Amino acid sequence: MSEKTSTKEHWKSYWKTPDHQPPVVHKEMILELEKVVNVRGKKMLEVGAGMGGDSVRLATLGAKVTALDYTDEALDAISEYAKKQKADVETVRGDTRELPFKDESFDIVFHQGLLEHFRDPLAILKEHVRVLKRGGYLLVDVPQTYTTYTLKKKIAIARGTWFAGWERAFSIGELEDLMRKAGLTVIRSYGWG
């Protein structure tokens, strides 16, 4: 099971099930972002947006948000949720490894619960840096190595019952090192959970 990868087919199937995760707003992540930058008027990209809870919340705070996912099922759910919340969120289908945007397109690129699904996280980060404007911000929120959540996840992965396929976790130091290797300057780190 440890060699399993998260695939597009897996996520398409997951988003079609009636008991998939609802739109979640990661309040801790948004509070950390707001400590660094005012999002109002900023052009933002959420990569691997899932149900889009964070994109919708940031749009209600005045950001110009594009939510990218590679399944139509997730994008349809984001559009529906944004409409209910009276939020303007553009949805785009695409792959995190080859973003369908020009270089330096966004003030802020962010993702929550994405990087851990890929075996080469540095390549993913470099692609996200490509679409980030000079002086922009990349926010990466991932499962942390030293939490009970990660312990439960590892047990479920070993049993073959984890909903999201293969995943890994990161320590803050590992993530900071990856960010520097991607050409970024780390200005803030945080942990929660």
XYZ file of N, CA, C and O in Angstrom:
772
model
N 0.809 -1.208 0.000
C 0.000 0.000 0.000
C 0.846 1.263 0.000
O 0.448 2.271 -0.530
N 2.051 1.218 0.586
C 2.858 2.430 0.662
C 3.274 2.920 -0.723
O 3.653 4.071 -0.881
N 3.219 2.063 -1.742
C 3.578 2.481 -3.090
C 2.401 3.062 -3.865
O 2.552 3.511 -4.980
N 1.218 3.024 -3.281
C 0.047 3.584 -3.955
C 0.214 5.093 -4.133
O 0.786 5.759 -3.295
N -0.281 5.590 -5.218
C -0.243 7.030 -5.437
C -1.658 7.548 -5.524
O -2.599 6.812 -5.811
N -1.806 8.814 -5.271
C -3.104 9.456 -5.448
C -3.257 9.756 -6.934
O -2.415 10.409 -7.526
N -4.326 9.276 -7.532
C -4.526 9.427 -8.974
C -5.756 10.279 -9.270
O -6.634 10.451 -8.425
N -5.815 10.766 -10.485
C -6.971 11.547 -10.922
C -8.240 10.706 -10.817
O -9.281 11.196 -10.362
N -8.165 9.443 -11.197
C -9.328 8.566 -11.137
C -9.809 8.409 -9.693
O -11.003 8.367 -9.432
N -8.846 8.303 -8.781
C -9.195 8.203 -7.363
C -10.016 9.417 -6.934
O -11.065 9.288 -6.309
N -9.523 10.618 -7.268
C -10.206 11.838 -6.828
C -11.545 12.031 -7.536
O -12.509 12.500 -6.928
N -11.623 11.668 -8.817
C -12.916 11.757 -9.513
C -13.951 10.890 -8.794
O -15.078 11.308 -8.562
N -13.547 9.684 -8.443
C -14.436 8.770 -7.735
C -14.804 9.330 -6.363
O -15.963 9.290 -5.956
N -13.813 9.873 -5.662
C -14.056 10.416 -4.319
C -15.062 11.559 -4.349
O -16.002 11.591 -3.552
N -14.892 12.504 -5.272
C -15.797 13.663 -5.312
C -17.204 13.281 -5.763
O -18.149 14.023 -5.533
N -17.368 12.123 -6.386
C -18.705 11.660 -6.781
C -19.470 11.016 -5.629
O -20.689 10.879 -5.697
N -18.763 10.605 -4.566
C -19.446 9.949 -3.454
C -20.209 10.978 -2.628
O -19.751 12.108 -2.450
N -21.376 10.614 -2.124
C -22.167 11.578 -1.348
C -21.564 11.921 0.009
O -21.906 12.945 0.585
N -20.640 11.105 0.508
C -20.078 11.369 1.832
C -18.672 11.979 1.781
O -17.923 11.920 2.748
N -18.320 12.618 0.640
C -17.006 13.262 0.568
C -16.955 14.471 1.499
O -17.971 14.935 2.009
N -15.753 14.952 1.703
C -15.544 16.084 2.605
C -16.326 17.309 2.129
O -16.325 17.636 0.951
N -16.983 18.009 3.032
C -17.684 19.242 2.656
C -16.669 20.379 2.472
O -15.495 20.213 2.799
N -17.123 21.538 1.989
C -16.202 22.679 1.914
C -15.684 23.019 3.318
O -16.460 23.187 4.246
N -14.379 23.071 3.453
C -13.740 23.366 4.735
C -12.946 24.652 4.599
O -12.251 24.860 3.611
N -13.068 25.520 5.597
C -12.246 26.719 5.658
C -11.171 26.458 6.715
O -11.480 26.192 7.866
N -9.929 26.520 6.295
C -8.803 26.313 7.203
C -8.455 27.656 7.833
O -7.593 28.386 7.345
N -9.173 27.964 8.896
C -9.073 29.281 9.539
C -7.655 29.599 9.988
O -7.202 30.732 9.855
N -6.951 28.597 10.525
C -5.583 28.817 10.982
C -4.701 29.273 9.824
O -3.893 30.186 9.952
N -4.845 28.624 8.671
C -4.049 28.968 7.501
C -4.352 30.392 7.035
O -3.441 31.171 6.749
N -5.621 30.743 6.974
C -5.994 32.083 6.512
C -5.520 33.150 7.500
O -5.023 34.203 7.095
N -5.603 32.872 8.799
C -5.083 33.811 9.800
C -3.577 34.005 9.636
O -3.074 35.133 9.748
N -2.851 32.933 9.373
C -1.404 33.041 9.158
C -1.109 33.877 7.910
O -0.204 34.710 7.911
N -1.863 33.677 6.849
C -1.683 34.464 5.631
C -1.940 35.936 5.892
O -1.176 36.804 5.459
N -2.997 36.228 6.626
C -3.346 37.627 6.907
C -2.318 38.314 7.796
O -2.258 39.547 7.823
N -1.491 37.566 8.515
C -0.409 38.158 9.309
C 0.706 38.693 8.418
O 1.509 39.516 8.830
N 0.747 38.205 7.172
C 1.822 38.556 6.248
C 1.368 39.547 5.179
O 2.109 40.442 4.799
N 0.130 39.406 4.700
C -0.315 40.219 3.569
C -1.824 40.444 3.635
O -2.567 39.567 4.072
N -2.246 41.609 3.213
C -3.670 41.909 3.068
C -4.112 41.312 1.729
O -3.581 41.676 0.681
N -5.078 40.414 1.758
C -5.481 39.714 0.532
C -6.415 40.525 -0.355
O -6.606 40.189 -1.531
N -7.006 41.590 0.178
C -7.962 42.391 -0.598
C -7.308 42.883 -1.894
O -6.251 43.475 -1.885
N -7.963 42.560 -3.014
C -7.493 42.985 -4.324
C -6.368 42.152 -4.903
O -5.968 42.364 -6.049
N -5.845 41.197 -4.140
C -4.749 40.364 -4.630
C -5.283 39.273 -5.548
O -6.339 38.699 -5.314
N -4.519 38.994 -6.588
C -4.854 37.917 -7.521
C -4.262 36.629 -6.943
O -3.041 36.519 -6.800
N -5.156 35.691 -6.580
C -4.741 34.484 -5.877
C -5.102 33.228 -6.657
O -6.115 33.189 -7.340
N -4.260 32.206 -6.483
C -4.510 30.897 -7.079
C -4.464 29.851 -5.978
O -3.470 29.744 -5.258
N -5.564 29.080 -5.844
C -5.529 27.898 -4.991
C -5.354 26.686 -5.893
O -6.159 26.426 -6.779
N -4.301 25.917 -5.638
C -3.994 24.734 -6.432
C -4.505 23.504 -5.689
O -4.263 23.345 -4.499
N -5.225 22.637 -6.402
C -5.812 21.454 -5.769
C -6.892 21.877 -4.788
O -6.897 21.489 -3.629
N -7.818 22.654 -5.270
C -8.786 23.339 -4.413
C -9.815 22.421 -3.761
O -10.468 22.830 -2.802
N -9.984 21.208 -4.248
C -10.956 20.310 -3.618
C -12.352 20.901 -3.647
O -12.884 21.207 -4.710
N -12.943 21.115 -2.491
C -14.292 21.683 -2.416
C -14.277 23.208 -2.389
O -15.328 23.840 -2.407
N -13.094 23.818 -2.284
C -12.975 25.263 -2.455
C -13.336 26.127 -1.269
O -13.516 27.336 -1.427
N -13.429 25.570 -0.087
C -13.793 26.359 1.079
C -12.864 27.531 1.320
O -13.304 28.649 1.610
N -11.553 27.314 1.160
C -10.594 28.393 1.382
C -10.683 29.446 0.277
O -10.626 30.651 0.554
N -10.841 29.015 -0.954
C -10.976 29.968 -2.066
C -12.193 30.863 -1.873
O -12.119 32.082 -2.049
N -13.310 30.264 -1.509
C -14.543 31.020 -1.312
C -14.369 32.021 -0.167
O -14.735 33.189 -0.281
N -13.777 31.574 0.939
C -13.561 32.475 2.077
C -12.664 33.645 1.688
O -12.949 34.798 2.023
N -11.584 33.386 0.977
C -10.675 34.465 0.579
C -11.342 35.419 -0.405
O -11.099 36.625 -0.363
N -12.214 34.905 -1.257
C -12.960 35.774 -2.170
C -13.883 36.706 -1.383
O -14.038 37.877 -1.728
N -14.485 36.210 -0.307
C -15.355 37.071 0.507
C -14.549 38.134 1.243
O -15.112 39.145 1.679
N -13.238 37.929 1.376
C -12.357 38.922 1.996
C -11.804 39.918 0.979
O -10.991 40.772 1.319
N -12.233 39.785 -0.283
C -11.850 40.750 -1.303
C -10.754 40.324 -2.253
O -10.312 41.111 -3.096
N -10.289 39.076 -2.152
C -9.274 38.586 -3.083
C -9.921 38.207 -4.414
O -11.106 37.880 -4.466
N -9.132 38.248 -5.470
C -9.565 37.795 -6.803
C -9.020 36.377 -6.956
O -7.853 36.184 -7.289
N -9.878 35.390 -6.710
C -9.423 34.007 -6.547
C -9.736 33.142 -7.755
O -10.849 33.145 -8.278
N -8.731 32.371 -8.144
C -8.886 31.303 -9.125
C -8.652 29.995 -8.388
O -7.637 29.842 -7.705
N -9.595 29.070 -8.494
C -9.479 27.755 -7.872
C -9.194 26.733 -8.960
O -9.967 26.590 -9.900
N -8.078 26.028 -8.831
C -7.688 25.030 -9.820
C -7.785 23.641 -9.204
O -7.345 23.416 -8.085
N -8.389 22.744 -9.948
C -8.412 21.335 -9.579
C -8.391 20.547 -10.875
O -8.653 21.107 -11.943
N -8.095 19.262 -10.816
C -8.070 18.510 -12.068
C -9.260 17.600 -12.264
O -9.292 16.804 -13.176
N -10.295 17.780 -11.432
C -11.522 17.031 -11.675
C -12.694 17.994 -11.845
O -12.831 18.973 -11.105
N -13.520 17.704 -12.819
C -14.714 18.514 -13.037
C -15.661 18.431 -11.849
O -16.356 19.397 -11.532
N -15.666 17.274 -11.173
C -16.548 17.093 -10.022
C -16.233 18.114 -8.926
O -17.136 18.733 -8.348
N -14.953 18.317 -8.635
C -14.557 19.297 -7.618
C -14.888 20.715 -8.096
O -15.424 21.521 -7.326
N -14.605 21.024 -9.344
C -14.856 22.374 -9.860
C -16.340 22.708 -9.857
O -16.733 23.841 -9.535
N -17.178 21.732 -10.194
C -18.627 21.955 -10.145
C -19.071 22.248 -8.712
O -19.896 23.142 -8.475
N -18.519 21.510 -7.755
C -18.871 21.718 -6.353
C -18.405 23.098 -5.872
O -19.124 23.773 -5.126
N -17.220 23.524 -6.298
C -16.714 24.847 -5.922
C -17.636 25.931 -6.465
O -18.005 26.871 -5.740
N -18.014 25.822 -7.723
C -18.893 26.827 -8.338
C -20.224 26.914 -7.603
O -20.737 28.008 -7.339
N -20.766 25.766 -7.258
C -22.043 25.723 -6.539
C -21.905 26.365 -5.156
O -22.744 27.165 -4.744
N -20.841 26.016 -4.447
C -20.623 26.564 -3.105
C -20.377 28.081 -3.168
O -20.928 28.831 -2.357
N -19.582 28.530 -4.129
C -19.298 29.969 -4.267
C -20.588 30.745 -4.540
O -20.812 31.819 -3.966
N -21.443 30.173 -5.383
C -22.720 30.836 -5.687
C -23.573 30.974 -4.423
O -24.139 32.037 -4.161
N -23.631 29.911 -3.617
C -24.405 29.953 -2.369
C -23.852 30.996 -1.403
O -24.603 31.615 -0.651
N -22.534 31.174 -1.410
C -21.889 32.118 -0.501
C -21.783 33.529 -1.101
O -21.197 34.416 -0.488
N -22.315 33.689 -2.318
C -22.253 34.966 -3.032
C -20.806 35.449 -3.181
O -20.489 36.624 -2.951
N -19.940 34.520 -3.566
C -18.514 34.803 -3.759
C -18.160 34.597 -5.228
O -18.696 33.706 -5.884
N -17.267 35.415 -5.724
C -16.816 35.317 -7.105
C -15.497 34.541 -7.140
O -14.457 35.074 -6.743
N -15.559 33.295 -7.569
C -14.375 32.440 -7.673
C -14.343 31.861 -9.079
O -15.288 31.205 -9.507
N -13.259 32.118 -9.786
C -13.071 31.518 -11.111
C -12.550 30.101 -10.917
O -11.696 29.861 -10.065
N -13.075 29.148 -11.673
C -12.587 27.777 -11.593
C -11.897 27.401 -12.897
O -12.346 27.773 -13.984
N -10.798 26.671 -12.749
C -10.005 26.243 -13.902
C -9.593 24.799 -13.684
O -9.117 24.435 -12.604
N -9.779 23.985 -14.714
C -9.310 22.596 -14.645
C -7.862 22.567 -15.102
O -7.497 23.149 -16.120
N -7.024 21.895 -14.325
C -5.617 21.807 -14.688
C -4.864 20.904 -13.733
O -5.403 20.457 -12.728
N -3.620 20.665 -14.068
C -2.747 19.776 -13.306
C -1.692 20.618 -12.591
O -1.064 21.487 -13.205
N -1.496 20.354 -11.317
C -0.530 21.102 -10.515
C 0.889 21.018 -11.069
O 1.704 21.894 -10.833
N 1.186 19.968 -11.824
C 2.535 19.790 -12.367
C 2.777 20.618 -13.614
O 3.927 20.849 -13.990
N 1.702 21.062 -14.262
C 1.799 21.907 -15.462
C 0.644 22.897 -15.438
O -0.372 22.700 -16.107
N 0.799 23.956 -14.662
C -0.279 24.922 -14.488
C -0.577 25.646 -15.796
O 0.348 26.053 -16.508
N -1.856 25.824 -16.124
C -2.240 26.443 -17.398
C -2.259 27.984 -17.327
O -3.216 28.618 -17.755
N -1.192 28.557 -16.771
C -1.104 30.006 -16.620
C 0.267 30.484 -17.072
O 1.251 29.745 -16.997
N 0.328 31.751 -17.478
C 1.592 32.370 -17.876
C 2.464 32.593 -16.645
O 1.973 32.659 -15.520
N 3.748 32.763 -16.884
C 4.677 33.100 -15.818
C 4.208 34.373 -15.114
O 3.665 35.283 -15.752
N 4.452 34.429 -13.823
C 4.174 35.612 -13.000
C 2.735 36.116 -13.140
O 2.487 37.294 -13.345
N 1.772 35.223 -12.976
C 0.355 35.562 -13.123
C -0.332 35.937 -11.808
O -1.361 36.609 -11.835
N 0.203 35.510 -10.657
C -0.531 35.643 -9.395
C 0.307 36.312 -8.311
O 1.515 36.096 -8.213
N -0.380 37.105 -7.462
C 0.259 37.712 -6.292
C 0.489 36.679 -5.195
O 1.470 36.750 -4.455
N -0.451 35.745 -5.073
C -0.392 34.718 -4.028
C -0.813 33.384 -4.644
O -1.845 33.311 -5.317
N -0.014 32.373 -4.413
C -0.372 30.998 -4.776
C -0.412 30.230 -3.459
O 0.469 30.382 -2.616
N -1.459 29.429 -3.281
C -1.534 28.662 -2.045
C -2.179 27.314 -2.281
O -2.876 27.092 -3.264
N -1.885 26.424 -1.362
C -2.556 25.128 -1.354
C -2.523 24.561 0.036
O -1.609 24.788 0.820
N -3.584 23.843 0.338
C -3.737 23.190 1.632
C -4.021 21.728 1.355
O -4.951 21.399 0.633
N -3.167 20.859 1.893
C -3.407 19.432 1.702
C -3.184 18.974 0.279
O -3.953 18.166 -0.235
N -2.149 19.475 -0.382
C -1.857 19.092 -1.763
C -0.484 18.446 -1.892
O -0.359 17.341 -2.417
N 0.533 19.107 -1.414
C 1.918 18.707 -1.670
C 2.224 17.291 -1.203
O 3.041 16.591 -1.802
N 1.540 16.848 -0.153
C 1.816 15.527 0.414
C 1.409 14.376 -0.490
O 1.765 13.231 -0.251
N 0.685 14.658 -1.569
C 0.238 13.596 -2.476
C 1.233 13.304 -3.600
O 0.977 12.437 -4.431
N 2.353 14.026 -3.637
C 3.293 13.902 -4.748
C 4.669 13.447 -4.275
O 5.172 13.908 -3.265
N 5.256 12.557 -5.046
C 6.553 12.000 -4.696
C 7.694 12.980 -4.957
O 8.762 12.835 -4.384
N 7.507 13.970 -5.821
C 8.547 14.971 -6.102
C 7.995 16.359 -5.762
O 7.636 17.129 -6.647
N 7.935 16.696 -4.471
C 7.336 17.971 -4.086
C 8.109 19.187 -4.593
O 7.520 20.230 -4.849
N 9.422 19.048 -4.790
C 10.206 20.191 -5.269
C 9.772 20.612 -6.674
O 9.641 21.803 -6.958
N 9.518 19.655 -7.544
C 9.055 19.983 -8.902
C 7.719 20.724 -8.854
O 7.496 21.670 -9.619
N 6.836 20.310 -7.947
C 5.534 20.983 -7.781
C 5.756 22.425 -7.339
O 5.168 23.359 -7.898
N 6.603 22.618 -6.332
C 6.856 23.973 -5.828
C 7.470 24.871 -6.905
O 7.098 26.042 -7.027
N 8.393 24.341 -7.678
C 9.017 25.147 -8.751
C 7.977 25.589 -9.777
O 8.039 26.712 -10.289
N 7.015 24.733 -10.076
C 5.946 25.112 -11.011
C 5.078 26.208 -10.399
O 4.642 27.126 -11.097
N 4.845 26.157 -9.114
C 4.036 27.184 -8.456
C 4.786 28.512 -8.398
O 4.188 29.574 -8.579
N 6.106 28.446 -8.201
C 6.931 29.662 -8.223
C 6.886 30.293 -9.615
O 6.863 31.520 -9.742
N 6.836 29.483 -10.652
C 6.804 30.002 -12.024
C 5.636 30.956 -12.244
O 5.774 31.981 -12.906
N 4.468 30.651 -11.681
C 3.282 31.487 -11.927
C 3.122 32.596 -10.884
O 2.182 33.380 -10.947
N 4.058 32.685 -9.964
C 4.022 33.678 -8.902
C 4.740 34.952 -9.345
O 5.855 34.898 -9.883
N 4.107 36.096 -9.139
C 4.739 37.378 -9.468
C 5.944 37.605 -8.569
O 5.988 37.133 -7.436
N 6.904 38.385 -9.065
C 8.041 38.783 -8.223
C 7.500 39.495 -6.995
O 6.624 40.334 -7.101
N 8.022 39.136 -5.845
C 7.550 39.739 -4.607
C 6.259 39.126 -4.094
O 5.707 39.579 -3.101
N 5.773 38.087 -4.781
C 4.535 37.429 -4.373
C 4.769 36.448 -3.243
O 5.886 36.302 -2.732
N 3.706 35.769 -2.854
C 3.744 34.856 -1.717
C 3.248 33.476 -2.119
O 2.229 33.354 -2.798
N 3.965 32.465 -1.649
C 3.529 31.079 -1.803
C 3.254 30.544 -0.406
O 4.135 30.557 0.461
N 2.025 30.111 -0.175
C 1.647 29.546 1.108
C 1.390 28.062 0.914
O 0.586 27.679 0.066
N 2.088 27.239 1.688
C 1.960 25.785 1.599
C 1.560 25.276 2.975
O 2.285 25.456 3.945
N 0.415 24.637 3.059
C -0.086 24.087 4.312
C -0.226 22.578 4.099
O -0.975 22.151 3.209
N 0.526 21.809 4.863
C 0.580 20.358 4.684
C 0.433 19.641 6.014
O 0.661 20.231 7.072
N 0.101 18.348 5.980
C 0.104 17.567 7.215
C 1.519 17.548 7.804
O 2.497 17.390 7.084
N 1.584 17.735 9.091
C 2.875 17.800 9.764
C 3.245 16.439 10.327
O 2.383 15.657 10.721
N 4.529 16.176 10.341
C 5.043 14.868 10.737
C 4.651 14.481 12.155
O 4.280 13.339 12.412
N 4.702 15.420 13.067
C 4.572 15.083 14.479
C 3.201 15.452 15.031
O 3.065 16.306 15.893
N 2.151 14.794 14.506
C 0.793 15.007 15.006
C 0.069 13.670 15.095
O 0.430 12.703 14.410
N -0.988 13.626 15.896
C -1.782 12.393 15.972
C -2.500 12.137 14.642
O -2.729 10.995 14.275
N -2.849 13.201 13.920
C -3.471 13.055 12.598
C -2.569 12.214 11.691
O -3.031 11.295 11.021
N -1.285 12.533 11.673
C -0.349 11.806 10.809
C -0.212 10.358 11.250
O -0.151 9.449 10.413
N -0.197 10.111 12.538
C -0.128 8.735 13.037
C -1.347 7.934 12.583
O -1.224 6.824 12.054
N -2.547 8.515 12.732
C -3.779 7.848 12.290
C -3.758 7.603 10.781
O -4.171 6.549 10.307
N -3.266 8.588 10.039
C -3.191 8.465 8.585
C -2.263 7.322 8.181
O -2.599 6.511 7.316
N -1.093 7.220 8.815
C -0.137 6.156 8.482
C -0.743 4.775 8.738
O -0.537 3.852 7.954
N -1.477 4.654 9.827
C -2.142 3.378 10.128
C -3.177 3.057 9.055
O -3.247 1.938 8.538
N -3.981 4.058 8.674
C -5.009 3.836 7.646
C -4.379 3.526 6.290
O -4.887 2.678 5.546
N -3.270 4.180 5.943
C -2.584 3.890 4.679
C -2.093 2.449 4.691
O -2.267 1.717 3.714
N -1.490 2.025 5.806
C -1.000 0.644 5.910
C -2.130 -0.371 5.781
O -1.949 -1.439 5.206
N -3.308 -0.018 6.287
C -4.475 -0.916 6.202
C -5.192 -0.828 4.855
O -6.096 -1.604 4.578
N -4.852 0.160 4.056
C -5.523 0.350 2.776
C -6.867 1.030 2.898
O -7.708 0.930 2.002
N -7.086 1.755 3.992
C -8.387 2.398 4.217
C -8.334 3.920 4.162
O -9.338 4.577 4.425
N -7.184 4.496 3.838
C -7.062 5.957 3.788
C -7.762 6.476 2.541
O -7.510 6.009 1.439
N -8.641 7.457 2.704
C -9.472 7.954 1.600
C -8.675 8.612 0.487
O -9.134 8.678 -0.652
N -7.484 9.103 0.791
C -6.775 9.938 -0.183
C -5.602 9.256 -0.861
O -4.774 9.920 -1.461
N -5.521 7.951 -0.796
C -4.405 7.277 -1.448
C -3.102 7.514 -0.709
O -3.088 7.769 0.492
N -2.001 7.480 -1.409
C -0.684 7.650 -0.808
C -0.485 9.090 -0.366
O -0.892 10.029 -1.039
N 0.152 9.268 0.782
C 0.504 10.593 1.296
C 1.769 10.500 2.112
O 2.130 9.437 2.588
N 2.375 11.622 2.312
C 3.497 11.744 3.233
C 3.232 12.933 4.147
O 2.227 13.621 3.982
N 4.114 13.181 5.087
C 3.997 14.334 5.975
C 5.329 15.084 5.945
O 6.331 14.556 5.483
N 5.331 16.304 6.428
C 6.527 17.137 6.436
C 6.739 17.738 7.821
O 5.776 18.162 8.459
N 7.985 17.828 8.237
C 8.299 18.646 9.405
C 8.442 20.086 8.899
O 8.614 20.322 7.695
N 8.388 21.052 9.811
C 8.559 22.448 9.392
C 9.923 22.630 8.748
O 10.049 23.297 7.715
N 10.954 22.009 9.303
C 12.302 22.115 8.734
C 12.386 21.556 7.324
O 13.014 22.152 6.442
N 11.754 20.405 7.091
C 11.758 19.810 5.743
C 11.066 20.732 4.748
O 11.535 20.917 3.620
N 9.948 21.295 5.146
C 9.203 22.175 4.253
C 9.983 23.461 3.975
O 10.053 23.908 2.826
N 10.592 24.037 4.999
C 11.406 25.237 4.800
C 12.557 24.956 3.833
O 12.858 25.768 2.960
N 13.192 23.791 3.973
C 14.284 23.415 3.080
C 13.795 23.298 1.634
O 14.456 23.778 0.697
N 12.637 22.680 1.437
C 12.066 22.574 0.092
C 11.777 23.957 -0.498
O 12.034 24.196 -1.685
N 11.259 24.857 0.310
C 10.946 26.205 -0.176
C 12.219 26.917 -0.634
O 12.236 27.546 -1.693
N 13.285 26.788 0.140
C 14.556 27.424 -0.250
C 15.088 26.807 -1.543
O 15.578 27.515 -2.421
N 14.994 25.481 -1.671
C 15.455 24.816 -2.897
C 14.636 25.251 -4.110
O 15.121 25.206 -5.232
N 13.398 25.667 -3.881
C 12.547 26.151 -4.974
C 12.837 27.614 -5.302
O 12.203 28.192 -6.174
N 13.794 28.214 -4.587
C 14.191 29.586 -4.873
C 13.470 30.643 -4.057
O 13.520 31.822 -4.386
N 12.813 30.227 -2.995
C 12.034 31.156 -2.184
C 12.759 31.539 -0.897
O 13.632 30.810 -0.432
N 12.355 32.648 -0.328
C 12.802 33.072 0.983
C 11.673 32.792 1.963
O 10.547 33.262 1.755
N 11.948 32.048 3.010
C 10.924 31.734 4.007
C 10.775 32.948 4.911
O 11.740 33.416 5.509
N 9.544 33.480 4.997
C 9.322 34.628 5.861
C 8.478 34.283 7.078
O 8.433 35.050 8.036
N 7.797 33.153 7.043
C 6.995 32.756 8.195
C 6.731 31.254 8.115
O 6.443 30.722 7.054
N 6.809 30.606 9.266
C 6.448 29.192 9.377
C 5.501 29.057 10.552
O 5.575 29.822 11.506
N 4.642 28.077 10.484
C 3.699 27.845 11.572
C 3.354 26.368 11.610
O 3.572 25.641 10.659
N 2.810 25.956 12.717
C 2.337 24.590 12.864
C 1.048 24.615 13.658
O 0.843 25.493 14.498
N 0.177 23.684 13.374
C -1.064 23.552 14.143
C -1.525 22.108 14.066
O -1.107 21.375 13.183
N -2.381 21.716 14.961
C -2.911 20.359 14.971
C -2.043 19.409 15.737
O -2.167 18.243 15.696
